[in-house]
Tab-separated table of C-alpha atoms in Angstrom:
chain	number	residue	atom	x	y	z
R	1	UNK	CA	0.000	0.000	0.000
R	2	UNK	CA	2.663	2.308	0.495
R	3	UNK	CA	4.560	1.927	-2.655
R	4	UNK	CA	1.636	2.775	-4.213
R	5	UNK	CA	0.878	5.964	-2.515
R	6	UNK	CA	4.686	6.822	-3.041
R	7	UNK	CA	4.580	6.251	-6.454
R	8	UNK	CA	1.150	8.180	-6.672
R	9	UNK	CA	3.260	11.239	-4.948
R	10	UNK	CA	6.104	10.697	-7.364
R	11	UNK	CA	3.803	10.653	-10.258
R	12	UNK	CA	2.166	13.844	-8.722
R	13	UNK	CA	5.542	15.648	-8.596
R	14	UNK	CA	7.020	14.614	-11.905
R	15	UNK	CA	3.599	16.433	-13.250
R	16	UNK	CA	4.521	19.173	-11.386
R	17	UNK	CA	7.767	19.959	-12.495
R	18	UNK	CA	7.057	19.060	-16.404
R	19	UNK	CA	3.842	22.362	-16.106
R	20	UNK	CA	6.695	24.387	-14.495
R	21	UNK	CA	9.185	23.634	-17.374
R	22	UNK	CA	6.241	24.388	-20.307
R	23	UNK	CA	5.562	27.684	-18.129
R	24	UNK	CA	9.062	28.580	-17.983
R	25	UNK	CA	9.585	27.406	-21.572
R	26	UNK	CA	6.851	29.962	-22.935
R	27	UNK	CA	8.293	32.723	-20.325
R	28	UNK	CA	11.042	32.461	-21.870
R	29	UNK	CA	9.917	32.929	-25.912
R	30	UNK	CA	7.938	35.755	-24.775
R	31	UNK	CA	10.531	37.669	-23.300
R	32	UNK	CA	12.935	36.769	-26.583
R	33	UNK	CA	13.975	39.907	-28.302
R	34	UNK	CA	14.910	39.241	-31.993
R	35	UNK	CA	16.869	41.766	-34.170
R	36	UNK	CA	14.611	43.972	-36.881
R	37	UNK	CA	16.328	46.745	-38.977
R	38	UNK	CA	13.047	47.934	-40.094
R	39	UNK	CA	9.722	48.489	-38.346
R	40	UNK	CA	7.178	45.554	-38.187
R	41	UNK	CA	4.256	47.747	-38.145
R	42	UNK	CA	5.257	49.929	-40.707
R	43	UNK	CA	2.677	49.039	-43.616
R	44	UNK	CA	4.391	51.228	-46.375
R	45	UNK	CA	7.736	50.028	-45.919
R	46	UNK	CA	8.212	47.111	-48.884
R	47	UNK	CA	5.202	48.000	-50.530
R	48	UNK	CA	5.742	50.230	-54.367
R	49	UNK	CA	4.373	53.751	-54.855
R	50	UNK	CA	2.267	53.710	-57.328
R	51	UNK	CA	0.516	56.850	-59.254
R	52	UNK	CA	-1.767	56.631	-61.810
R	53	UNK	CA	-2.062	59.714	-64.056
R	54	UNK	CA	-5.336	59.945	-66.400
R	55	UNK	CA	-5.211	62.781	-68.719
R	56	UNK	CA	-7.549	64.426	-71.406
R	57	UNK	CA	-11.266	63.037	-70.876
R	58	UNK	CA	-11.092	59.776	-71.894
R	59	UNK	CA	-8.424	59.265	-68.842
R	60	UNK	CA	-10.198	61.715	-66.352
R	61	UNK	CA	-13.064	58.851	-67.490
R	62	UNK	CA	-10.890	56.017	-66.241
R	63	UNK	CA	-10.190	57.379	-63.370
R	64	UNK	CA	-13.687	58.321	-62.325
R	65	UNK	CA	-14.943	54.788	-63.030
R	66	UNK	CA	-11.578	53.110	-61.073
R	67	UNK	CA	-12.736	55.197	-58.205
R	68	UNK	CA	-16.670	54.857	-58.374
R	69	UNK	CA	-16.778	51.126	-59.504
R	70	UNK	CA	-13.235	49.886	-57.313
R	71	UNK	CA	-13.318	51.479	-54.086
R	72	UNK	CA	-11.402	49.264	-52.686
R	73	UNK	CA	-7.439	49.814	-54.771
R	74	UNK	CA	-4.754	49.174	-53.037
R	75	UNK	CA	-3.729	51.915	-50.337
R	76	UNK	CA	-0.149	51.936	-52.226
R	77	UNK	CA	-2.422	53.747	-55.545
R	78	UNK	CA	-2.457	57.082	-55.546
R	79	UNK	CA	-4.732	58.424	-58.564
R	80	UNK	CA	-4.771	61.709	-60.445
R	81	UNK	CA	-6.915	63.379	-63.003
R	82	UNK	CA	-5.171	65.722	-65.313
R	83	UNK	CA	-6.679	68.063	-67.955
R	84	UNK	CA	-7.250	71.608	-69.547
R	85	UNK	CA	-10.956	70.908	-68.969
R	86	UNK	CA	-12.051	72.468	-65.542
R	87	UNK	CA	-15.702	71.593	-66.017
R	88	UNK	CA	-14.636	68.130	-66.751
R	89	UNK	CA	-12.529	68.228	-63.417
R	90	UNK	CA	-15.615	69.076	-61.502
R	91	UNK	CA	-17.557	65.872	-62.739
R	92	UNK	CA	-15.307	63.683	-60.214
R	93	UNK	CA	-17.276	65.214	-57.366
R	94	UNK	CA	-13.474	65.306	-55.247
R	95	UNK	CA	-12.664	61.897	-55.515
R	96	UNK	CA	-9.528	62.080	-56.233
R	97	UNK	CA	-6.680	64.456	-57.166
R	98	UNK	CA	-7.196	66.937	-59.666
R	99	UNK	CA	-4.714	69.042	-61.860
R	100	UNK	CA	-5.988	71.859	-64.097
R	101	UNK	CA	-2.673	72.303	-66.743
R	102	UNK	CA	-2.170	75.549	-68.583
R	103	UNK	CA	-4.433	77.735	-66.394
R	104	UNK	CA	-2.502	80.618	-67.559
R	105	UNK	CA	-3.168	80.497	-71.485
R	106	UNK	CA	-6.381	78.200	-70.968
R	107	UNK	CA	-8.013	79.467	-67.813
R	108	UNK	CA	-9.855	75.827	-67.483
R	109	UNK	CA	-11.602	76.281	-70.922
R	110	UNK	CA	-9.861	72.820	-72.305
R	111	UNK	CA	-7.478	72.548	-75.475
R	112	UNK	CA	-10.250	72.984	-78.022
R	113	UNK	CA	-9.284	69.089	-79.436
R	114	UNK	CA	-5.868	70.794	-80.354
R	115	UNK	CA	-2.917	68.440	-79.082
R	116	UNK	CA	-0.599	71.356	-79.813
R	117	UNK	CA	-2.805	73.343	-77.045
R	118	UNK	CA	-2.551	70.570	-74.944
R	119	UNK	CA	1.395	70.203	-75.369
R	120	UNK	CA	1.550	73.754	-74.268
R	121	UNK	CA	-0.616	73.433	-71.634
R	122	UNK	CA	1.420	70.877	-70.207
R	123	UNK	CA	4.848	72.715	-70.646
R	124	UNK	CA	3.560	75.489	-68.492
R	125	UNK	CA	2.803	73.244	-65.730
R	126	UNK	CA	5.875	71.372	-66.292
R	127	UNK	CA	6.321	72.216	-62.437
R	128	UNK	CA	3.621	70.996	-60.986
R	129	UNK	CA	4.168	67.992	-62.422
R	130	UNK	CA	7.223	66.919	-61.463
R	131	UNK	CA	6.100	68.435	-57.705
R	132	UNK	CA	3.782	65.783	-57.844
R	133	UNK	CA	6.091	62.778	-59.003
R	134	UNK	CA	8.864	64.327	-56.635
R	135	UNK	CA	6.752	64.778	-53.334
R	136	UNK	CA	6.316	61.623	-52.798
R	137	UNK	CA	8.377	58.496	-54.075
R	138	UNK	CA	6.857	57.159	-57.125
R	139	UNK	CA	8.210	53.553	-58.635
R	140	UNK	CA	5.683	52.918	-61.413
R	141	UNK	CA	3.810	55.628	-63.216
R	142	UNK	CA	0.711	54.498	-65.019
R	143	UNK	CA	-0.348	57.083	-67.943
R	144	UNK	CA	-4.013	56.257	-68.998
R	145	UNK	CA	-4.954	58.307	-72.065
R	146	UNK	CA	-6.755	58.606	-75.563
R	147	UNK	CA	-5.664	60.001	-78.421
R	148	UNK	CA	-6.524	61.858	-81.069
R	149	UNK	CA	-7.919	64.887	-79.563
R	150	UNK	CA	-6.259	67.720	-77.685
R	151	UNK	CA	-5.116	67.153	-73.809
R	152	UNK	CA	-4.628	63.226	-74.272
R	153	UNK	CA	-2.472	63.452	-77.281
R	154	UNK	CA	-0.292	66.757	-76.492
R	155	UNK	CA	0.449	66.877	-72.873
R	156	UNK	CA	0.683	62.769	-72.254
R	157	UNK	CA	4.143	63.270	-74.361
R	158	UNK	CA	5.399	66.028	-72.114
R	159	UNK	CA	4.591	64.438	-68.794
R	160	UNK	CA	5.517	60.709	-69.756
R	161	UNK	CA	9.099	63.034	-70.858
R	162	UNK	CA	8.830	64.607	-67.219
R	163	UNK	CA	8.800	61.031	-65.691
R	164	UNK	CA	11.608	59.782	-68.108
R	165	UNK	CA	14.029	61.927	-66.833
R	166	UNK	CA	13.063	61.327	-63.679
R	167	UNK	CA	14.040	57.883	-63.927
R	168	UNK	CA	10.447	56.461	-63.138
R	169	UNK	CA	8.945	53.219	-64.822
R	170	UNK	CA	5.975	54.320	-66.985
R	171	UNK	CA	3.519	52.289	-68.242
R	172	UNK	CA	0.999	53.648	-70.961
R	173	UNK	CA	-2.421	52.385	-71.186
R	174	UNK	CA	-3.548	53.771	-74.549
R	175	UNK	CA	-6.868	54.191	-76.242
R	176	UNK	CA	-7.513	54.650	-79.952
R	177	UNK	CA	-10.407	56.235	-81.979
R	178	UNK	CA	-12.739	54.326	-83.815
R	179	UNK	CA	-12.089	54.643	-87.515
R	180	UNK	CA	-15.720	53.771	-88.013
R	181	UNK	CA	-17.135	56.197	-85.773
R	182	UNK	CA	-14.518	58.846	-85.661
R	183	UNK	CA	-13.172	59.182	-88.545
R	184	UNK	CA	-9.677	58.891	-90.994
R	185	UNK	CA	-8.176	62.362	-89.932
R	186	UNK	CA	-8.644	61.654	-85.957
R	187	UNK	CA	-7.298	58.083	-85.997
R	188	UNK	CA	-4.183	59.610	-88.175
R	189	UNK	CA	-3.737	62.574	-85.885
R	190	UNK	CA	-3.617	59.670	-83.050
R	191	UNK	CA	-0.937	57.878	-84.546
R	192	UNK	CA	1.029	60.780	-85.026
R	193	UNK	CA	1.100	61.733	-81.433
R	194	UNK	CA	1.284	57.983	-79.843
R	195	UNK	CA	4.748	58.318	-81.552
R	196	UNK	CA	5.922	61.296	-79.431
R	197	UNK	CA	4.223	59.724	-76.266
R	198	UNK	CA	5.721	55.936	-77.133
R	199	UNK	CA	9.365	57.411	-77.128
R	200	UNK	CA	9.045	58.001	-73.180
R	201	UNK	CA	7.419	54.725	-72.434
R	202	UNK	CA	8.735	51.612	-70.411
R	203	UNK	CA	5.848	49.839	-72.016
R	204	UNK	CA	2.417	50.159	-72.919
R	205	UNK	CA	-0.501	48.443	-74.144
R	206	UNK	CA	-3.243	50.364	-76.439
R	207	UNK	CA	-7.234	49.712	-76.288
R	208	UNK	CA	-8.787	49.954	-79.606
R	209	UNK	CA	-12.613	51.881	-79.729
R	210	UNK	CA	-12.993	49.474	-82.509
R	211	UNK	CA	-12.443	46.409	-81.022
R	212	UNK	CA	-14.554	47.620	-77.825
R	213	UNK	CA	-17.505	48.334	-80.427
R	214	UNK	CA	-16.571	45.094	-82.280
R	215	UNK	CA	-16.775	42.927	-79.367
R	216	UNK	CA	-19.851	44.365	-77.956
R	217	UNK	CA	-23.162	42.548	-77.557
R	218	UNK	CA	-26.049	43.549	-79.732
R	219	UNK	CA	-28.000	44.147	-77.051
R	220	UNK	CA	-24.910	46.096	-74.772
R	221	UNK	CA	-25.418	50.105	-74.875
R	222	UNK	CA	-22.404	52.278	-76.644
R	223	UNK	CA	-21.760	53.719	-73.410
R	224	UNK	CA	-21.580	50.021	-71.297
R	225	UNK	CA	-19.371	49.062	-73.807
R	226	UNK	CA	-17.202	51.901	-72.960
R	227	UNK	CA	-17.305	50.905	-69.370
R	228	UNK	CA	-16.112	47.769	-70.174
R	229	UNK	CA	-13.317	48.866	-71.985
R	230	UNK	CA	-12.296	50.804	-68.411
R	231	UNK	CA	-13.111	47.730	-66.226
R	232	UNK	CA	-10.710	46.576	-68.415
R	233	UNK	CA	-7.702	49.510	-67.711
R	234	UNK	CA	-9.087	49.264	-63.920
R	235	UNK	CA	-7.858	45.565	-63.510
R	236	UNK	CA	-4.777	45.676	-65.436
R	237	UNK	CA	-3.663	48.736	-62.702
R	238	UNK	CA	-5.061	46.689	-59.831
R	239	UNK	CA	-4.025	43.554	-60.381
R	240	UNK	CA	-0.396	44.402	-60.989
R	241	UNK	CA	-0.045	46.262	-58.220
R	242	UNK	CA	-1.571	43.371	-56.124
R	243	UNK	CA	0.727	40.980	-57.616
R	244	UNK	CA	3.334	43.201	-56.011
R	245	UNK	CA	1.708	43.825	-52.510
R	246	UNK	CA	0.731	39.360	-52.034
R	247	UNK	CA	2.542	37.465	-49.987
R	248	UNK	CA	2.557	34.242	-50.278
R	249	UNK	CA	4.617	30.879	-50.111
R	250	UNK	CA	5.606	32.368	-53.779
R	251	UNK	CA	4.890	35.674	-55.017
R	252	UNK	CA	6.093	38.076	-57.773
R	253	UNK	CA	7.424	41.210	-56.491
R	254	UNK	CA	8.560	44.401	-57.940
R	255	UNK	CA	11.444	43.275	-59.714
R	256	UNK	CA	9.506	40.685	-61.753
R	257	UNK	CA	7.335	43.416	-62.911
R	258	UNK	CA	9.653	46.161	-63.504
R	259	UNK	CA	12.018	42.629	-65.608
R	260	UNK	CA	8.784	42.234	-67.587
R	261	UNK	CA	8.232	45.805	-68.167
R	262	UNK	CA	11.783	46.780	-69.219
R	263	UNK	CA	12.186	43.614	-71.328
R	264	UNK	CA	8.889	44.146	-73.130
R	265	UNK	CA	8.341	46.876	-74.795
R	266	UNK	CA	4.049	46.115	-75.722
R	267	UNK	CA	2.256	43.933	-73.412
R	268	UNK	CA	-1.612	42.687	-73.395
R	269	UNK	CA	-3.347	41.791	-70.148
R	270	UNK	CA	-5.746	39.076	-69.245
R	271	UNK	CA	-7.680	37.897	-66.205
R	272	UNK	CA	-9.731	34.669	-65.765
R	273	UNK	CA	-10.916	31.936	-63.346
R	274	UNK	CA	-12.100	28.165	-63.626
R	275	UNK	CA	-12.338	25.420	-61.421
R	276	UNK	CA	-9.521	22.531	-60.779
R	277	UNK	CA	-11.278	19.998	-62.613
R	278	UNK	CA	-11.273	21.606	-66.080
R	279	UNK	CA	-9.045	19.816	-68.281
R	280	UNK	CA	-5.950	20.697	-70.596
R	281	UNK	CA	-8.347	21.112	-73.558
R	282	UNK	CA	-10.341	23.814	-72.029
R	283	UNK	CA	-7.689	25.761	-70.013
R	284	UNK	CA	-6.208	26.292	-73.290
R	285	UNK	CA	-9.736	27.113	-74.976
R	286	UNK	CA	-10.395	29.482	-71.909
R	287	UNK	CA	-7.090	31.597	-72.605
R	288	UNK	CA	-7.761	31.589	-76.434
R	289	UNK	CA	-11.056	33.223	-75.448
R	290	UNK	CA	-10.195	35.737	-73.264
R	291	UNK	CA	-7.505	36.800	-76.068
R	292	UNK	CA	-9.712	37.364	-79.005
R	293	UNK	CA	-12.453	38.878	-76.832
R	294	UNK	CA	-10.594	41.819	-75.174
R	295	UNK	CA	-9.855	44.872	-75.981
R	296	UNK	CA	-6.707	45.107	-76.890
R	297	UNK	CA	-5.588	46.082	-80.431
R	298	UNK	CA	-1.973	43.879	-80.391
R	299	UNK	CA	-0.668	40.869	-81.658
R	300	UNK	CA	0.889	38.040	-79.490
R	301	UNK	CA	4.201	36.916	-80.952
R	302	UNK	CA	4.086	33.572	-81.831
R	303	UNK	CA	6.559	31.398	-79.333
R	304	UNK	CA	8.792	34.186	-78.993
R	305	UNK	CA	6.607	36.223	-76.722
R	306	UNK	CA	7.296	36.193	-72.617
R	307	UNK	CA	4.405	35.586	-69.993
R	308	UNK	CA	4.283	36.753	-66.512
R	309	UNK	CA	1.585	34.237	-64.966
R	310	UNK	CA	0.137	34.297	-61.322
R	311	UNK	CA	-1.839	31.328	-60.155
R	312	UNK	CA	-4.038	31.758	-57.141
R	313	UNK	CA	-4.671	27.546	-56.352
R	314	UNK	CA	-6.174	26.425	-53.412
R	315	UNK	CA	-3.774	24.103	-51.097
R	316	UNK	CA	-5.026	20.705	-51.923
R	317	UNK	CA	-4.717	21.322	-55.593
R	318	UNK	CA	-3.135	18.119	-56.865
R	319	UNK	CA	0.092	18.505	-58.616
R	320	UNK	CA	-0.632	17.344	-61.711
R	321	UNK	CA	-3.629	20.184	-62.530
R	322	UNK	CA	-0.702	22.172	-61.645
R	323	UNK	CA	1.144	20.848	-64.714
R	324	UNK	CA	-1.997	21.243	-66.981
R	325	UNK	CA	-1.848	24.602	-66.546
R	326	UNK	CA	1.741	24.715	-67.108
R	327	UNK	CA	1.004	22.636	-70.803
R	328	UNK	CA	-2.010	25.199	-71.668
R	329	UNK	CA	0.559	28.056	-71.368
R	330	UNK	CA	3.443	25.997	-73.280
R	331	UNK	CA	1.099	26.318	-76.193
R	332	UNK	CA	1.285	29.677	-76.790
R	333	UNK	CA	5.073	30.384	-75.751
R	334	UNK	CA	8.119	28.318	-74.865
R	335	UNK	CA	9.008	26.957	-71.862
R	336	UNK	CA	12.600	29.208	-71.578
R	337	UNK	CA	9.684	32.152	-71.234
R	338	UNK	CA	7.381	31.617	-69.551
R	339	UNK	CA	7.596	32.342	-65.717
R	340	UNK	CA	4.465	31.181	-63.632
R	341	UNK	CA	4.271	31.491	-59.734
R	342	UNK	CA	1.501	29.481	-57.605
R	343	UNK	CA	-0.407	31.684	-54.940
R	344	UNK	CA	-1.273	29.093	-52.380
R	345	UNK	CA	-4.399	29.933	-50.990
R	346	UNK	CA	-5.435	27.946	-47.317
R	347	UNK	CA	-9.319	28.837	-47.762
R	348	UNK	CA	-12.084	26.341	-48.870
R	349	UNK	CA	-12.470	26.391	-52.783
R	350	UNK	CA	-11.902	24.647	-56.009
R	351	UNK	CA	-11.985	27.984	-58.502
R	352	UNK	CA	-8.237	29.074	-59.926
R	353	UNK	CA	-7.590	32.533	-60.254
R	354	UNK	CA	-5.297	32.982	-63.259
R	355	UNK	CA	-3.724	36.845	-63.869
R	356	UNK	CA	-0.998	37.136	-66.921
R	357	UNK	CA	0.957	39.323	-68.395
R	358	UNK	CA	2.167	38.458	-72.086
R	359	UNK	CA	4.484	40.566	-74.331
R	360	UNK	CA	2.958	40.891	-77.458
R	361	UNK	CA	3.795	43.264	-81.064
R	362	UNK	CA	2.169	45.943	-82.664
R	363	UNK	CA	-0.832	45.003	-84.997
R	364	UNK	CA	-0.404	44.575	-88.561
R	365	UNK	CA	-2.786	47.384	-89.106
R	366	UNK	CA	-1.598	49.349	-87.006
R	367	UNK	CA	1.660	49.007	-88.504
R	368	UNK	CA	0.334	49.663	-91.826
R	369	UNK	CA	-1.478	52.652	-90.452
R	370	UNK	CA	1.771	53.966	-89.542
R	371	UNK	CA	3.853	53.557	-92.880
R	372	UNK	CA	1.051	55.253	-94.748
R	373	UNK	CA	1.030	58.601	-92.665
R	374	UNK	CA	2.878	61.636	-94.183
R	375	UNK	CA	2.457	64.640	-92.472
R	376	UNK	CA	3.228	68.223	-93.908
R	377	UNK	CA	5.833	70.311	-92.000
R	378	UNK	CA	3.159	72.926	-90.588
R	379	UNK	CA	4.888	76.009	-88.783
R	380	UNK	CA	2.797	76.288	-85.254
R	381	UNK	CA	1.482	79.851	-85.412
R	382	UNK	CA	0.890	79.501	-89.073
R	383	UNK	CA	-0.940	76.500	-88.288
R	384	UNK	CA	-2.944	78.203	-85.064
R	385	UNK	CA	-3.384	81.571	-86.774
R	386	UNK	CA	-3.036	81.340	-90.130
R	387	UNK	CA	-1.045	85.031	-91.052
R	388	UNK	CA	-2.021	87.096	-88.670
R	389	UNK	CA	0.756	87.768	-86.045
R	390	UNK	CA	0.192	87.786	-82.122
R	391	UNK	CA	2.019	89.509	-79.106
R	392	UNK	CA	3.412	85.975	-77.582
R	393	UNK	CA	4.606	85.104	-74.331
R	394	UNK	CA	7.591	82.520	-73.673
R	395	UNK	CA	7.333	79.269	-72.472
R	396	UNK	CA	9.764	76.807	-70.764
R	397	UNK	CA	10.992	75.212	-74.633
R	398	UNK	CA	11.104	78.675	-76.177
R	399	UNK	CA	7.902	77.984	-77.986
R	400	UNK	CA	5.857	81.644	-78.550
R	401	UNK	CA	2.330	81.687	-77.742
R	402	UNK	CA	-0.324	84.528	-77.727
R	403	UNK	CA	-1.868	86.361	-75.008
R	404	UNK	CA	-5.418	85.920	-74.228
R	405	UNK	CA	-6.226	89.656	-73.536
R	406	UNK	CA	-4.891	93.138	-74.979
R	407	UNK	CA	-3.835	90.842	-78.154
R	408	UNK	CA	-2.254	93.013	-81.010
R	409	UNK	CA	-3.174	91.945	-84.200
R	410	UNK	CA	-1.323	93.741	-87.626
R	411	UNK	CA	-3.923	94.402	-89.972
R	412	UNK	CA	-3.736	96.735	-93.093
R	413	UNK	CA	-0.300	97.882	-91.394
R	414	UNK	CA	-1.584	99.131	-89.139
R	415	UNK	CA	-1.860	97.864	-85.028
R	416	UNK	CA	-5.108	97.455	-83.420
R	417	UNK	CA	-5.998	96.576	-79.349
R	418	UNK	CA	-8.061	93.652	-79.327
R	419	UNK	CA	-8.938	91.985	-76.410
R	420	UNK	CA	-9.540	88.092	-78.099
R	421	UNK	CA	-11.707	85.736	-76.318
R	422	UNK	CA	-11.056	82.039	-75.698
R	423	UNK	CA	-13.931	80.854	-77.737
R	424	UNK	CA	-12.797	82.980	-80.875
R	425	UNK	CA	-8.834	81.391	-80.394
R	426	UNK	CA	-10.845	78.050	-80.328
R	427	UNK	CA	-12.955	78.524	-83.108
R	428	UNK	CA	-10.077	80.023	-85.240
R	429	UNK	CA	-7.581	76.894	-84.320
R	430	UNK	CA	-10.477	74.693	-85.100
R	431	UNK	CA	-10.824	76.420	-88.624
R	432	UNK	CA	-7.207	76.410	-88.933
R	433	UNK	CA	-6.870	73.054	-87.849
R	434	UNK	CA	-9.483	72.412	-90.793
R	435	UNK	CA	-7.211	73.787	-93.436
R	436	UNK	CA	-4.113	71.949	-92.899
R	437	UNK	CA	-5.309	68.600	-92.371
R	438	UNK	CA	-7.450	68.342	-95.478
R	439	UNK	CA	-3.690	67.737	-97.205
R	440	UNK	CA	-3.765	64.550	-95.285
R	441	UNK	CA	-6.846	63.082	-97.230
């Protein structure tokens, strides 16, 4: 009887002393002090700054439906609307950053669908500008713009130059006219001025009106066509920039974009999601899909172009669907490029989220479109005023440009006061505009 009780107490004690090593165990990790050279609950550090810079209408558009329709970006975006428009300005209601350029020579009345106003416009506010890229850090500029009208086409140029020297990764999201709906001479004029803007461009990719109105439902509205067309520019800026920010067992980061960006000079975007029993067959019928149906207006090289692929797979995804996606992408490009990282998710769910970024060409039309254009060599006030000669004022590239008020205009030899209102500079550069480009046709 009394071993028993003695080895009941010796039991009792052995318990003891095991709870007192546990408690002195986890006394011990908690008072552990590791060694950090940054701050742990610093949630900017290691994430990019990213601005996004819509200018002209169709970008102030962009941005207004990013910020209606996404409310929820990234807290690493910061977004700005830029044009000569002020009225325009006021239709985003404050939600986001807004720049008026050339409030001297415009006074917020817009470029009158002049890019040569818009250049201008954008020289004299060269400074703001670069306070704005400067103020804060900025690692990747997006540019979101159309051309082929004034603002877009003339002062996307001179700020994608601004961010050039600045060192600063910029990506262009373009937008084209619509031959069929807007004519020869606008989709000409575009071409001509996406060649000053491309020169100052990382990369870009360029939305076509055509293909938006192309790939539209019968029974979809012109303007929710349109819309889609920005969902479209809203994901490619979102989804980048949240391939960045994830963490994850793998992840891309900032140097995988900025490789892709610098390596490859056009890109096309594409977003899509199926389940992890579809097959080879259909993965590949899936990505075909999403290809012809976007909005894009470039060409995919074939097996020379490089893809950027994110994978968001649940866990228990089997290995082997891992390799049929892996066989649906070596279809389009070679194995030596193409780069895809998993995004293991530990939540319940069987749907893959696929995000990609491929390198693609210029279209062959668009490339044809190009050869064909011949411009004349127009001399800028001839072309704005036709012969009638202006007091001018100096801007920053030594480019003259008239007064709005107290104008003096040489007529008949002789000098007459004039105070000229914006409307009647608009309606003459519209006029003159007119004039010149019917040499084009």
């Amino acid at each position: 009887m009394e071993n028993k009780v003695l080895k009941a107490i010796i039991n009792s004690q052995k318990e003891n002393d095991n709870e007192n090593v546990n408690i002195n165990a986890n006394d011990n990790s908690s008072n552990k002090s590791f060694f950090n050279n940054f701050d742990l609950n610093d949630e900017s550090f290691g994430l990019v700054n990213v601005k996004v810079f819509g200018i002209g209408g169709a970008g102030c558009n962009a941005i207004k439906y990013i910020l209606d329709k996404k409310p929820n970006i990234p807290k690493n975006i910061s977004t700005y609307a830029i044009n000569t428009d002020a009225k325009a300005l006021k239709r985003l209601n404050n939600l986001t950053n807004q720049i008026v350029i050339g409030k001297d020579l415009l006074k917020g009345l817009g470029a009158g669908a002049n890019p040569i106003i818009g250049k201008q416009a954008a020289i004299e506010s060269e400074a703001d500008i670069r306070k704005i890229l400067t103020s804060t850090p900025t690692d990747i500029l997006f540019i979101i713009a159309g051309m082929g009208k004034g603002t877009g086409s003339g002062a996307s140029p001179e700020i994608a130059r601004i961010a050039k020297e600045l060192g600063i990764m910029t990506i262009g999201i373009i937008n084209f006219p619509s031959l069929k709906a807007e004519g020869n001479m606008v989709l000409q004029n575009a071409h001509e001025h996406f060649n000053n803007l491309n020169h100052y461009l990382t990369s870009y990719t360029l939305i076509s009106n055509d293909k938006i109105i192309d790939n539209a439902d019968n029974c979809v509205g012109y303007y929710d066509a349109f819309e889609r067309a920005n969902d479209q520019i809203a994901h490619i800026i979102i989804s980048t920039v949240e391939l960045i920010n994830g963490s994850s067992d793998q992840n891309i980061d900032f140097s995988d974009i900025k490789t892709f960006f610098n390596r490859n000079h056009i890109f096309q975007w594409g977003k899509f999601t199926f389940d992890n029993k579809t097959n080879k067959e259909t993965i590949l019928q899936i990505i075909e899909d999403n290809v012809r149906n976007s909005v894009f207006d470039v060409l995919l090289e074939d097996k020379n172009t490089t893809m950027l692929v994110a994978a968001k797979i649940n866990h228990q995804t089997l290995s082997t669907f891992k390799n049929e996606i892996k066989d649906s992408f070596s279809t389009i490009t070679s194995d030596n490029n193409l780069s895809i990282v998993y995004d293991i998710s530990y939540q319940q769910g069987e749907n893959v989220d696929i995000c990609y970024l491929i390198s693609a060409t210029e279209s062959s039309k668009q490339q044809t479109t190009f050869k064909n254009i011949s411009h004349p060599k127009v001399d800028i006030d001839e072309f704005l005023f036709g012969n009638n000669s202006f007091k001018k004022i100096q801007t920053a590239n030594n480019t003259s440009f008239p007064t709005r008020n107290s104008t003096k205009v040489i007529k008949s030899n002789k000098i007459i006061n004039q105070d000229i209102e914006i409307s009647e500079i608009s309606s003459s550069l519209s006029t003159s505009a007119i004039k010149n480009t019917k040499t084009l046709n």
